[in-house]
JSON list of C-alpha atoms in Angstrom, two decimals:
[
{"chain": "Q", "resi": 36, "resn": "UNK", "atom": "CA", "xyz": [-4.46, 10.61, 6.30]},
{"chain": "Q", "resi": 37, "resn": "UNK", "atom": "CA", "xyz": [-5.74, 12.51, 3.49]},
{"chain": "Q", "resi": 38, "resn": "UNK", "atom": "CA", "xyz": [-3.67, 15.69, 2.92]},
{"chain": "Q", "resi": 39, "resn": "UNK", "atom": "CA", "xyz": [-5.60, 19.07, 4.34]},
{"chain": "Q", "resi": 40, "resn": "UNK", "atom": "CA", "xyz": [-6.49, 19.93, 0.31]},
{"chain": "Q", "resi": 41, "resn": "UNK", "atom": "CA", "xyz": [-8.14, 16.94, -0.48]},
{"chain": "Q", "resi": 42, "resn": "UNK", "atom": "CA", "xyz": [-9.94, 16.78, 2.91]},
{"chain": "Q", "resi": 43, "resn": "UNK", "atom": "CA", "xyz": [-11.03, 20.41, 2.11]},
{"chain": "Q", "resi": 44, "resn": "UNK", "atom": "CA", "xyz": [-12.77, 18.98, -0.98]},
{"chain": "Q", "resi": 45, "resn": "UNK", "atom": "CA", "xyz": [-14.14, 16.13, 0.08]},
{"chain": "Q", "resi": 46, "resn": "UNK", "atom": "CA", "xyz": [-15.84, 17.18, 3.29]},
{"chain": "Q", "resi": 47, "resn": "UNK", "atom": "CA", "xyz": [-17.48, 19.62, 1.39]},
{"chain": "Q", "resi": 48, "resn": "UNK", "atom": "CA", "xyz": [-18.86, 17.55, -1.09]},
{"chain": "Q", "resi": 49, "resn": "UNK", "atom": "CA", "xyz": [-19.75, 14.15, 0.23]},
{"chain": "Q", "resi": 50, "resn": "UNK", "atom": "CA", "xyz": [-21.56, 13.87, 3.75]},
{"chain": "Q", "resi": 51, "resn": "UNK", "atom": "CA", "xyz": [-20.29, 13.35, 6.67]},
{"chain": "Q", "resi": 52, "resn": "UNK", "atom": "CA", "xyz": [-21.04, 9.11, 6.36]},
{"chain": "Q", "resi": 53, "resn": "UNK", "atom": "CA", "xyz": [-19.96, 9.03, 3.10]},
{"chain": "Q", "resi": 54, "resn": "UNK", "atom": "CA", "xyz": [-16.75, 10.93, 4.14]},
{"chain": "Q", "resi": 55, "resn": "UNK", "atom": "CA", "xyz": [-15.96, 8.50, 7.12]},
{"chain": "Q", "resi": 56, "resn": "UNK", "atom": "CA", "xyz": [-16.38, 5.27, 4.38]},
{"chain": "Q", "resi": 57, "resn": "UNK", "atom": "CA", "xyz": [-14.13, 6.92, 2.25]},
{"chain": "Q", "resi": 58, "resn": "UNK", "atom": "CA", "xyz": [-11.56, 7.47, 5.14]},
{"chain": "Q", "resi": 59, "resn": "UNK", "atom": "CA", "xyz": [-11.67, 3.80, 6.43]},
{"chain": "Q", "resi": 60, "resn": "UNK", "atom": "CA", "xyz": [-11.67, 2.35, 2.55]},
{"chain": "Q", "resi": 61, "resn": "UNK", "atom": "CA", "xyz": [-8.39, 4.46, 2.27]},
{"chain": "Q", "resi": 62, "resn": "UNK", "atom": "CA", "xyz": [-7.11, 3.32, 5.30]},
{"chain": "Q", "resi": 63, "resn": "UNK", "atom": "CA", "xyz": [-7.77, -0.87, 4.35]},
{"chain": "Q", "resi": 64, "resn": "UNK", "atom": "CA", "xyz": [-6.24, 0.00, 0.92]},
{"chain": "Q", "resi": 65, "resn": "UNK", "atom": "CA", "xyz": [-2.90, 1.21, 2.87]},
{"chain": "Q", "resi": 66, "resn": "UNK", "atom": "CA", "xyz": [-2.58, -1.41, 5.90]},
{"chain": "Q", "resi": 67, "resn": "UNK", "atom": "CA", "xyz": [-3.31, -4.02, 2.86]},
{"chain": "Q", "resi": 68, "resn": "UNK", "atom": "CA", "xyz": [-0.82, -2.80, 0.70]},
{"chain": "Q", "resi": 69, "resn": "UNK", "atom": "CA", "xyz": [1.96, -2.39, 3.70]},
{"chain": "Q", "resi": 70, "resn": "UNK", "atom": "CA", "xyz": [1.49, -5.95, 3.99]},
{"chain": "Q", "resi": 71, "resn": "UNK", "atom": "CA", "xyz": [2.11, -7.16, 0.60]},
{"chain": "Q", "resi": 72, "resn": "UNK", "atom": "CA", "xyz": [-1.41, -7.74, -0.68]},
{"chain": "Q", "resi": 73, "resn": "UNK", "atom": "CA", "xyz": [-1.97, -8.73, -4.21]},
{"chain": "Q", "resi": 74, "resn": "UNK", "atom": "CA", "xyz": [-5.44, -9.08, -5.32]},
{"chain": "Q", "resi": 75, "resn": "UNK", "atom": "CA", "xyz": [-4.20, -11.00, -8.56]},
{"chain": "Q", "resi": 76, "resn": "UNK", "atom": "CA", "xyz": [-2.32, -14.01, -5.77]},
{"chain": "Q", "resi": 77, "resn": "UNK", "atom": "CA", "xyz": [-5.69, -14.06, -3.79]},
{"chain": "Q", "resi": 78, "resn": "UNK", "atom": "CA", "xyz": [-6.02, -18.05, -2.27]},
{"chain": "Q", "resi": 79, "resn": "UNK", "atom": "CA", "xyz": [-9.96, -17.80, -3.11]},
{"chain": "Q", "resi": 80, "resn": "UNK", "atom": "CA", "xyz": [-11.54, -18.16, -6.60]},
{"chain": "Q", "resi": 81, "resn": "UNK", "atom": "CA", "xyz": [-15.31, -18.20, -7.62]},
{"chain": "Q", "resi": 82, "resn": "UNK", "atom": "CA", "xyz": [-16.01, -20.85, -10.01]},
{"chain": "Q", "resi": 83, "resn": "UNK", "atom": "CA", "xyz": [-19.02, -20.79, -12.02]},
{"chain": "Q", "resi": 84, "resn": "UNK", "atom": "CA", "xyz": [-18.91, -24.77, -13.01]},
{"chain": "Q", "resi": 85, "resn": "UNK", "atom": "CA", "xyz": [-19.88, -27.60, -10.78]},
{"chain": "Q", "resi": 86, "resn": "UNK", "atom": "CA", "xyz": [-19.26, -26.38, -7.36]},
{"chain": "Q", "resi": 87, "resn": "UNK", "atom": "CA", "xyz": [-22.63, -24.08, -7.30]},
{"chain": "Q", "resi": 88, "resn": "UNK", "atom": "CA", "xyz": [-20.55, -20.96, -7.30]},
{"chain": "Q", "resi": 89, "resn": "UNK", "atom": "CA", "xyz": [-19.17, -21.24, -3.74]},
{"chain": "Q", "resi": 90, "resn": "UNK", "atom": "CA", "xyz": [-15.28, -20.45, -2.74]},
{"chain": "Q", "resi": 91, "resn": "UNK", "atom": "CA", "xyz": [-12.62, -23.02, -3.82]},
{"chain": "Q", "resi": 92, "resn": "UNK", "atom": "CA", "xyz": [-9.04, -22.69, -2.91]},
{"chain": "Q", "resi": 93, "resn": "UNK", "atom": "CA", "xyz": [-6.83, -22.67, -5.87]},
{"chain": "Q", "resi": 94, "resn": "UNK", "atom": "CA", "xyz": [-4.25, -25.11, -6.43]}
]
């Protein structure tokens, strides 16, 4: 996933969890994006007001 350069790096600086969360953050980010994700069309807001800060749809 990574190219060989970057997994060279990495693997020598984070541990081996850390490396694996990194790997399967990368790999959401990509199967998100090759579905047409956009964080800023999300159907979820939080709302601070009078709905106790719980999940409202938008409309």
């Amino acid at each position: 996933m990574l190219p060989q350069s970057y997994q060279t790096i990495f693997r020598k600086h984070l541990s081996e969890q850390q490396y694996l969360t990194l790997e399967i953050l990368l790999l959401l980010i990509q199967i998100l994006k090759n579905q047409g994700f956009n964080p800023h069309s999300a159907p979820l807001t939080v709302t601070n007001g009078d709905y106790g800060g719980k999940l409202m749809k938008k409309e």
